[in-house]
PDB file of C-alpha atoms and ligand atoms in Angstrom:
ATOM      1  CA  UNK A   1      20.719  -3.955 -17.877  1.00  0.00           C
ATOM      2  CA  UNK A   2      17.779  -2.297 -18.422  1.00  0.00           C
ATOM      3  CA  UNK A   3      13.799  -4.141 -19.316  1.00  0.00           C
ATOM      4  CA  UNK A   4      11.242  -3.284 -21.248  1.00  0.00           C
ATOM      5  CA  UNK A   5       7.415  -3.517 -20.236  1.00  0.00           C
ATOM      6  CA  UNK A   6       5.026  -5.508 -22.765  1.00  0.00           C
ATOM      7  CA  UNK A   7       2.015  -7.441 -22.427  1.00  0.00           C
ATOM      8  CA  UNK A   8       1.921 -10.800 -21.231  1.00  0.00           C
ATOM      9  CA  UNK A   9       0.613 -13.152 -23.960  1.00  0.00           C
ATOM     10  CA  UNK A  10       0.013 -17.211 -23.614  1.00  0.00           C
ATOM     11  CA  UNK A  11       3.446 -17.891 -23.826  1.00  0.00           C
ATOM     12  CA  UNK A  12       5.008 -16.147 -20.566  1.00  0.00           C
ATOM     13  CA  UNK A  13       2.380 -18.478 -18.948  1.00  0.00           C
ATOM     14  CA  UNK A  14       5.033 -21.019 -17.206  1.00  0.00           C
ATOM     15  CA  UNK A  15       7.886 -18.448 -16.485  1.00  0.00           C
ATOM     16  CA  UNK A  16       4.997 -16.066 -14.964  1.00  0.00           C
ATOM     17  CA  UNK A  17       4.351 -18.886 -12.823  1.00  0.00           C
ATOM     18  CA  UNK A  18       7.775 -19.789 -12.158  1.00  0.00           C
ATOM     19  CA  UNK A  19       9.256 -16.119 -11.091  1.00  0.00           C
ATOM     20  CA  UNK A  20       5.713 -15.966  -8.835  1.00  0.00           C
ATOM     21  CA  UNK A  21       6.900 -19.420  -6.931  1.00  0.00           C
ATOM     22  CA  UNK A  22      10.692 -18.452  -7.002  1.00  0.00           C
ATOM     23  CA  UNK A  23       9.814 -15.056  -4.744  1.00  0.00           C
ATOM     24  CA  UNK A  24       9.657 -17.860  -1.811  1.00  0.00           C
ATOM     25  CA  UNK A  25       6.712 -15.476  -0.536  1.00  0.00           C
ATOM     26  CA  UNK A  26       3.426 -17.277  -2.091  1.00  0.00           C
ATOM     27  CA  UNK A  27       1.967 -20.606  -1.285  1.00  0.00           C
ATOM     28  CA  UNK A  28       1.188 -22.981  -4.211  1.00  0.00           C
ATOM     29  CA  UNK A  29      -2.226 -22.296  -4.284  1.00  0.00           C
ATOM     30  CA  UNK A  30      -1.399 -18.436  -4.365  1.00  0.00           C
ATOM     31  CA  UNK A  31       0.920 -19.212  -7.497  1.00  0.00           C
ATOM     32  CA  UNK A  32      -2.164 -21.284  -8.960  1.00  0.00           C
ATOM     33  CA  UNK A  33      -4.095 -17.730  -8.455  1.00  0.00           C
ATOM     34  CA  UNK A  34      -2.098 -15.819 -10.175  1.00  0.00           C
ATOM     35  CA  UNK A  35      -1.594 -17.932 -13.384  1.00  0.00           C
ATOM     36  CA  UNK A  36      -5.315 -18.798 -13.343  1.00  0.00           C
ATOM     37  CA  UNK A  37      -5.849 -14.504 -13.603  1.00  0.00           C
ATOM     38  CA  UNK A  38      -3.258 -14.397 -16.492  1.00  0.00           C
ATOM     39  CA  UNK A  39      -5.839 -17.051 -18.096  1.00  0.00           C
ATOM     40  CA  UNK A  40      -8.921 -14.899 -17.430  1.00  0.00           C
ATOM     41  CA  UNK A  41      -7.267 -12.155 -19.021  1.00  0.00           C
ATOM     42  CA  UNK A  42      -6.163 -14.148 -21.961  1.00  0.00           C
ATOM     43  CA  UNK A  43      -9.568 -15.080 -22.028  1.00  0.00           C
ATOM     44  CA  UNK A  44     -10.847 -11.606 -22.648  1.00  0.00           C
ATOM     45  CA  UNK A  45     -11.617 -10.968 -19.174  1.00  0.00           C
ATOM     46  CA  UNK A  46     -11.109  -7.163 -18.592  1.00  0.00           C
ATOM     47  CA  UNK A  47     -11.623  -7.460 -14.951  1.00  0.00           C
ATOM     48  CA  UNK A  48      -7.830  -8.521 -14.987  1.00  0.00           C
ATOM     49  CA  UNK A  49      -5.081  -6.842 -16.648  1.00  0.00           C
ATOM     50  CA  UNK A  50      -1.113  -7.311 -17.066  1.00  0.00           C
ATOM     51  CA  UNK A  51       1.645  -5.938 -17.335  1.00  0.00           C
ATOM     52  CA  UNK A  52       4.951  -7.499 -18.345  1.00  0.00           C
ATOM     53  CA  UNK A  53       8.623  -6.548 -17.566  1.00  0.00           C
ATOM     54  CA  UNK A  54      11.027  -8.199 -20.064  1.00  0.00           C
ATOM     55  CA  UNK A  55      14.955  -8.839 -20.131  1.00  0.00           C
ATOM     56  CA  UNK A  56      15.191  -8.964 -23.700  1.00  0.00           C
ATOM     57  CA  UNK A  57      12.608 -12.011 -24.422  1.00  0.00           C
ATOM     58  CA  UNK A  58      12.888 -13.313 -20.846  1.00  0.00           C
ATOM     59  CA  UNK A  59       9.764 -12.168 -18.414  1.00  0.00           C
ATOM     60  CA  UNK A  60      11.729 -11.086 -15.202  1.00  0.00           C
ATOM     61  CA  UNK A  61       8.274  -9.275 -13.586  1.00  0.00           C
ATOM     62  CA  UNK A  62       4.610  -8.442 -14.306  1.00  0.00           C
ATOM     63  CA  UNK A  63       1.859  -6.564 -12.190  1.00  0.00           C
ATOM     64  CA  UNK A  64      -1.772  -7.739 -12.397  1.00  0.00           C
ATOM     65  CA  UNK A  65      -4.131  -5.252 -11.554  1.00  0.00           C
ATOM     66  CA  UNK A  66      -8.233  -4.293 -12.663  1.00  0.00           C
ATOM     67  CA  UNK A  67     -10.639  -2.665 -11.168  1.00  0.00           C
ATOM     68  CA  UNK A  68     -12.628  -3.163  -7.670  1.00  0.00           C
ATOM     69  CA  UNK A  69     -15.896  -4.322  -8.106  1.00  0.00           C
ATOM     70  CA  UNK A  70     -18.641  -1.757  -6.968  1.00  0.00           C
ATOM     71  CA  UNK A  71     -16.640   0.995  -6.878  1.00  0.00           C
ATOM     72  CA  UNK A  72     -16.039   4.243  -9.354  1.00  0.00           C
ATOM     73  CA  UNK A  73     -12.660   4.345 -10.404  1.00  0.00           C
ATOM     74  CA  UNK A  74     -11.097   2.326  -7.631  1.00  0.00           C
ATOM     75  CA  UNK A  75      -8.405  -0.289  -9.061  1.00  0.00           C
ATOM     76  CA  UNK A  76      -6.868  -3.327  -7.229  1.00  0.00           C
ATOM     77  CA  UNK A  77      -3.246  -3.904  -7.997  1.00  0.00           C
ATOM     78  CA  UNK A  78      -3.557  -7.429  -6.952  1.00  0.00           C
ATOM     79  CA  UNK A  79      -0.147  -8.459  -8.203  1.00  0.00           C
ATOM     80  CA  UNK A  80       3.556  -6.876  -8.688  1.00  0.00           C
ATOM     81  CA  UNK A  81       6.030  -9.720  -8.509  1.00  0.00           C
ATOM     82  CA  UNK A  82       9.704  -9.251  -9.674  1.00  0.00           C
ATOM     83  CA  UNK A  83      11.780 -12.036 -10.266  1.00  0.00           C
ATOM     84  CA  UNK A  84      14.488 -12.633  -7.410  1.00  0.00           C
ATOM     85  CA  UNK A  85      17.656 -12.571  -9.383  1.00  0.00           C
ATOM     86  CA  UNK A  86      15.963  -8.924 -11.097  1.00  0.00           C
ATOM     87  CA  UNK A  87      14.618  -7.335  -7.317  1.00  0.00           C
ATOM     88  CA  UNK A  88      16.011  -4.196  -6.417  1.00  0.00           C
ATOM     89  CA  UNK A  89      17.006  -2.980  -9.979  1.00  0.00           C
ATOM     90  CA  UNK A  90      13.969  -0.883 -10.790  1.00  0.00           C
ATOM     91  CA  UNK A  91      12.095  -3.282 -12.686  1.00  0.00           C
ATOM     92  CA  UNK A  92       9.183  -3.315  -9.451  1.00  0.00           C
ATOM     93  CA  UNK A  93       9.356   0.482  -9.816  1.00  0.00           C
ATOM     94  CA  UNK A  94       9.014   0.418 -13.678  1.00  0.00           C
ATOM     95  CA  UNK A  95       5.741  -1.553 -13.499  1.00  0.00           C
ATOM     96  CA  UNK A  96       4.056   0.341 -10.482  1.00  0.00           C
ATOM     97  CA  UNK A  97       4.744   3.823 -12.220  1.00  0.00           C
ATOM     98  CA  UNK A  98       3.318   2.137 -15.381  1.00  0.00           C
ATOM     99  CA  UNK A  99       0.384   0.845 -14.170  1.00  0.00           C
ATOM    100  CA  UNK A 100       0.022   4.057 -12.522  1.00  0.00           C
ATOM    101  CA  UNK A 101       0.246   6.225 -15.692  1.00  0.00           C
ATOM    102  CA  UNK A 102      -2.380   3.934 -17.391  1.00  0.00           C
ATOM    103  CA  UNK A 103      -5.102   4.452 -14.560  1.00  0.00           C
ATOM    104  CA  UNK A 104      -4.061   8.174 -14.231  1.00  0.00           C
ATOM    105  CA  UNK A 105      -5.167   8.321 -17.882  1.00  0.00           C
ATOM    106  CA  UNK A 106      -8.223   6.901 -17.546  1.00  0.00           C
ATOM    107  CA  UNK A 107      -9.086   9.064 -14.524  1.00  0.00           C
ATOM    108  CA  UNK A 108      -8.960   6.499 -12.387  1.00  0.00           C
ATOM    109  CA  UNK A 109      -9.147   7.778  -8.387  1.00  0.00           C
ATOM    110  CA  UNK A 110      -7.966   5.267  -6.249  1.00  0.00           C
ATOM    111  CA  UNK A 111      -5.584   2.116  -6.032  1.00  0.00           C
ATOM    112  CA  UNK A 112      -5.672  -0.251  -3.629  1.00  0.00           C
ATOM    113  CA  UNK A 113      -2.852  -2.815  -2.239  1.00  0.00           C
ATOM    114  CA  UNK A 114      -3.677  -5.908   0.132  1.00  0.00           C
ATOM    115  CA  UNK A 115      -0.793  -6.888   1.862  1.00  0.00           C
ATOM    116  CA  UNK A 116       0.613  -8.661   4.722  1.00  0.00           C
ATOM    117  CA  UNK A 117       2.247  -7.564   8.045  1.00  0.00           C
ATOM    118  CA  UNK A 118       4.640 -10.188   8.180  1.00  0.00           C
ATOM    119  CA  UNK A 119       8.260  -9.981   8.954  1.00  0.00           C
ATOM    120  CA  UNK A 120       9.144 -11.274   5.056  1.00  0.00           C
ATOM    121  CA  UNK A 121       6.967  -8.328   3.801  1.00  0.00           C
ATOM    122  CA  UNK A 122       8.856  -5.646   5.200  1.00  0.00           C
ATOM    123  CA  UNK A 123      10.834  -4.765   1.830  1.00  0.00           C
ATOM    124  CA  UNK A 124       7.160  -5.088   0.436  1.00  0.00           C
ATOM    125  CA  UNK A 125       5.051  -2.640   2.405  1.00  0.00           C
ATOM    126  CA  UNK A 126       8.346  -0.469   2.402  1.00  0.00           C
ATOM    127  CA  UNK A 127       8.433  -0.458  -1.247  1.00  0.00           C
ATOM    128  CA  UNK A 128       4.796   1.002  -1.263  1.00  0.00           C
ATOM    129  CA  UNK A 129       5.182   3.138   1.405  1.00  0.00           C
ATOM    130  CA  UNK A 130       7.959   4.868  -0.515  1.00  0.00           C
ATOM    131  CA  UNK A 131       5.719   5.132  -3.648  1.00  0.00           C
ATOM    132  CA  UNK A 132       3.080   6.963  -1.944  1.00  0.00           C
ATOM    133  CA  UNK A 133       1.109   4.928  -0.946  1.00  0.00           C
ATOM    134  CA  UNK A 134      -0.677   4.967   2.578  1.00  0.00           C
ATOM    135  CA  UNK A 135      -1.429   2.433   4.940  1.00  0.00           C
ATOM    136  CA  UNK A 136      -5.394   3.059   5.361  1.00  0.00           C
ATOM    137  CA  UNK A 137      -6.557   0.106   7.460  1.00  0.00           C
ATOM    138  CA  UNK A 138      -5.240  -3.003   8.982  1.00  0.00           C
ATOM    139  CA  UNK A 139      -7.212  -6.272  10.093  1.00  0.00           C
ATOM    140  CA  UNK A 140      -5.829  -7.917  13.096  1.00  0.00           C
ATOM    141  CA  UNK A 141      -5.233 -11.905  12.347  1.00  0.00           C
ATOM    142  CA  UNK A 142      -6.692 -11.648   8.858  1.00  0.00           C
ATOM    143  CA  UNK A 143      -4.430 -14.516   7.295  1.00  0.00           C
ATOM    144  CA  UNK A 144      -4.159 -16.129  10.058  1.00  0.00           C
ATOM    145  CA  UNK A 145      -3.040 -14.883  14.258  1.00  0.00           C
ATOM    146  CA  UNK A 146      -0.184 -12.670  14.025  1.00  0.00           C
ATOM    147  CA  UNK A 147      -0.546 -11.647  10.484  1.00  0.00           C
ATOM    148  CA  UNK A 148      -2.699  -9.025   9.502  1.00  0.00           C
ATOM    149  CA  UNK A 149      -4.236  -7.553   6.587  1.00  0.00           C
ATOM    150  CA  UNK A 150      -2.790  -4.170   5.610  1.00  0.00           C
ATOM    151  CA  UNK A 151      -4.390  -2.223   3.013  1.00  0.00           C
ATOM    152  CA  UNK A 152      -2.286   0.333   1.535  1.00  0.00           C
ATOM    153  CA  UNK A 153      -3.759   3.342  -0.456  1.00  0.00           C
ATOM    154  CA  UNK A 154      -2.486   5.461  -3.213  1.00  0.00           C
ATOM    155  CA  UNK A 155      -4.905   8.657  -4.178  1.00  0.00           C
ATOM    156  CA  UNK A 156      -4.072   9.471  -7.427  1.00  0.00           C
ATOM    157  CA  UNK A 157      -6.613  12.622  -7.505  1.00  0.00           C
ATOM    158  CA  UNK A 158      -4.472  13.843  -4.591  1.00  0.00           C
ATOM    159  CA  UNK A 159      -7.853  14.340  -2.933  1.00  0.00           C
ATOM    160  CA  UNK A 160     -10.021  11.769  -0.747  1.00  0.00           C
ATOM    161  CA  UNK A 161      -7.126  10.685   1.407  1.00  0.00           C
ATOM    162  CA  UNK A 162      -6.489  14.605   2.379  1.00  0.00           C
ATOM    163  CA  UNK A 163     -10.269  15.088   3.072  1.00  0.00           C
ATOM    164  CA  UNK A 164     -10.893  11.850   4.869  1.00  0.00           C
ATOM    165  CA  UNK A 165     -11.983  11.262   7.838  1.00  0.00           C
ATOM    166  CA  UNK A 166     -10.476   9.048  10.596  1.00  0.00           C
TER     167      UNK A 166
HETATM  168  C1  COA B   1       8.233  -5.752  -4.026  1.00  0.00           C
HETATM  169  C2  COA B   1       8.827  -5.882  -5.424  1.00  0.00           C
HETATM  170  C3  COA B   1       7.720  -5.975  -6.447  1.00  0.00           C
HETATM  171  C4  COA B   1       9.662  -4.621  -5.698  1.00  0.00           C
HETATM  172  O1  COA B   1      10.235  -4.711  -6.996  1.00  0.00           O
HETATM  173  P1  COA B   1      11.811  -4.472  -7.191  1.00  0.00           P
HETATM  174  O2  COA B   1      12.084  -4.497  -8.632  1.00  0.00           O
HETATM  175  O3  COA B   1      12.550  -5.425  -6.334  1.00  0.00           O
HETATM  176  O4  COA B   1      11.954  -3.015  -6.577  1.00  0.00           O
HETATM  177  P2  COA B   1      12.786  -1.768  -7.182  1.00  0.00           P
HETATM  178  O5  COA B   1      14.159  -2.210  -7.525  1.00  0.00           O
HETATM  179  O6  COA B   1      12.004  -1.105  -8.236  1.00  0.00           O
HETATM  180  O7  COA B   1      12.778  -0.835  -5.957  1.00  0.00           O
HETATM  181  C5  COA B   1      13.610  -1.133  -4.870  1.00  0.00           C
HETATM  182  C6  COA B   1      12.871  -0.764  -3.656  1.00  0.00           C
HETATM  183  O8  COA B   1      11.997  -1.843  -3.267  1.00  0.00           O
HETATM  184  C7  COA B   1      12.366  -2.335  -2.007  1.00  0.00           C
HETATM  185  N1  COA B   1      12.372  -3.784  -2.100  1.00  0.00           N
HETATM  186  C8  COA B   1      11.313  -4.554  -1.792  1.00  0.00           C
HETATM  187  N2  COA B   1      11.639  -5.828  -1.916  1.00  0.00           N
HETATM  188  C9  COA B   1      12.921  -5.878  -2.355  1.00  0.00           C
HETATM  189  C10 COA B   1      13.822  -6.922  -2.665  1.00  0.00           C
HETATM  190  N3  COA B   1      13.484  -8.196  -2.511  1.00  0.00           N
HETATM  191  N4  COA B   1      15.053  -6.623  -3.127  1.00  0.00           N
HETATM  192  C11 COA B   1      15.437  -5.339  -3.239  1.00  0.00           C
HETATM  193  N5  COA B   1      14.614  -4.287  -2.951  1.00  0.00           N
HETATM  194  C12 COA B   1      13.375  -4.577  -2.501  1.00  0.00           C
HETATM  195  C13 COA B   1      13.720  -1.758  -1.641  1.00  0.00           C
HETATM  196  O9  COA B   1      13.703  -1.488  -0.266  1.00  0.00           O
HETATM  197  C14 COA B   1      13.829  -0.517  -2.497  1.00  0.00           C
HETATM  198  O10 COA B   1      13.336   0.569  -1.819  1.00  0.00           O
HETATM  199  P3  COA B   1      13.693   2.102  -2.218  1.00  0.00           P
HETATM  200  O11 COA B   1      14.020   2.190  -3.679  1.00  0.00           O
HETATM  201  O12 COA B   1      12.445   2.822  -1.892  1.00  0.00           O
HETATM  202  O13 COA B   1      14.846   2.446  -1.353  1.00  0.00           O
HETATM  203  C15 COA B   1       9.767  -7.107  -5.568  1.00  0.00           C
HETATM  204  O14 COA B   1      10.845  -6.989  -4.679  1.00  0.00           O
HETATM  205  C16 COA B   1       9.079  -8.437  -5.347  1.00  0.00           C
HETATM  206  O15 COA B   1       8.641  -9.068  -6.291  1.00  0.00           O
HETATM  207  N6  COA B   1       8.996  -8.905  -4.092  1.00  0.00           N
HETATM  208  C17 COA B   1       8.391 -10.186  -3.808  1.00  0.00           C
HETATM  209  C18 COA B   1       6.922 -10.246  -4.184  1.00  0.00           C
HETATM  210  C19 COA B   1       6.068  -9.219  -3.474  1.00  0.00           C
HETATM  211  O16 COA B   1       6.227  -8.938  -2.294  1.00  0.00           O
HETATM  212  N7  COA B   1       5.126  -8.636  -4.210  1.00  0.00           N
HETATM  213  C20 COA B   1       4.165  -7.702  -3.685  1.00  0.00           C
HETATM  214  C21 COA B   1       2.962  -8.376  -3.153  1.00  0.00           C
HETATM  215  S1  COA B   1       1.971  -9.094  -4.453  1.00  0.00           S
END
């Protein structure tokens, strides 16, 4: 079965918050982040923007993303969460090529993924990785010791990654 990607309006508040818990991978207060975003943007806050993937009228995934602070045309994705029973039918892939498309046409230059090095995040960073999107740094015993910050770069100008310097 096949989704379709649509905004996220007021009312995909509690199942947004209930695929983000039911991933097993976020803390409660990470959850609480997450739904307190989807209220900024609701808000009007443009700082924070998502993107909904729908089963018919059911929200099975969204992506959160806006852009960095202090930067030119450098955009966070700071969320892409798939519902469990949905993961590994495209709908992750759907969003991220979506999201993609929409900073592409608004010459955006650079998107940037925090993740973690955990063992549970291994489908994560693999996911990325396959997607084109670089590992660029890493902080040792960021989270907390043993599990590190990994930042994960995608270049969509196809040119500061190729000219940077180590
Ligand atoms: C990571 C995630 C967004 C990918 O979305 P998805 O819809 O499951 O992924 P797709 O079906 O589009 O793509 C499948 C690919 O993702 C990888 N993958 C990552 N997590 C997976 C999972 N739980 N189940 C199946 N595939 C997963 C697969 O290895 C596969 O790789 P390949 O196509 O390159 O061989 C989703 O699995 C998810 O929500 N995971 C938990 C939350 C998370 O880690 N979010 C990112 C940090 S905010």
């Amino acid at each position: 079965m096949s989704c379709s990607l649509r905004p996220v309006g007021r009312g995909q508040r509690a199942p947004l918050e209930r695929l983000t818990a039911a991933t097993g991978l976020f803390r409660p207060d990470e959850v609480a982040i997450a739904v307190s975003l989807l209220d900024d943007a609701l808000a009007g806050d443009e700082d924070y923007r998502f993107l909904g993937a729908y089963a018919g009228d059911e929200l099975v995934g969204y992506a959160c993303w806006g852009p960095t602070p202090g930067t030119e045309g450098t955009f966070d994705l700071y969320w892409i969460v798939v519902d469990p029973a949905w993961q590994g039918k495209q709908v992750g892939t759907h969003l991220l090529r979506a999201v993609e498309d929409k900073l592409v046409s608004e010459n955006a230059r650079l998107i940037v993924v925090e993740t973690s090095s955990r063992a549970e995040y291994t489908p994560t960073r693999a996911f990325y990785e396959r997607r084109g999107y670089a590992a660029a740094a890493r902080l040792p015993g960021y989270y907390a010791p043993g599990d590190d910050l990994v930042i994960y770069l995608k270049d969509l100008t196809h040119g500061v990654l190729a000219t940077a310097t180590a």
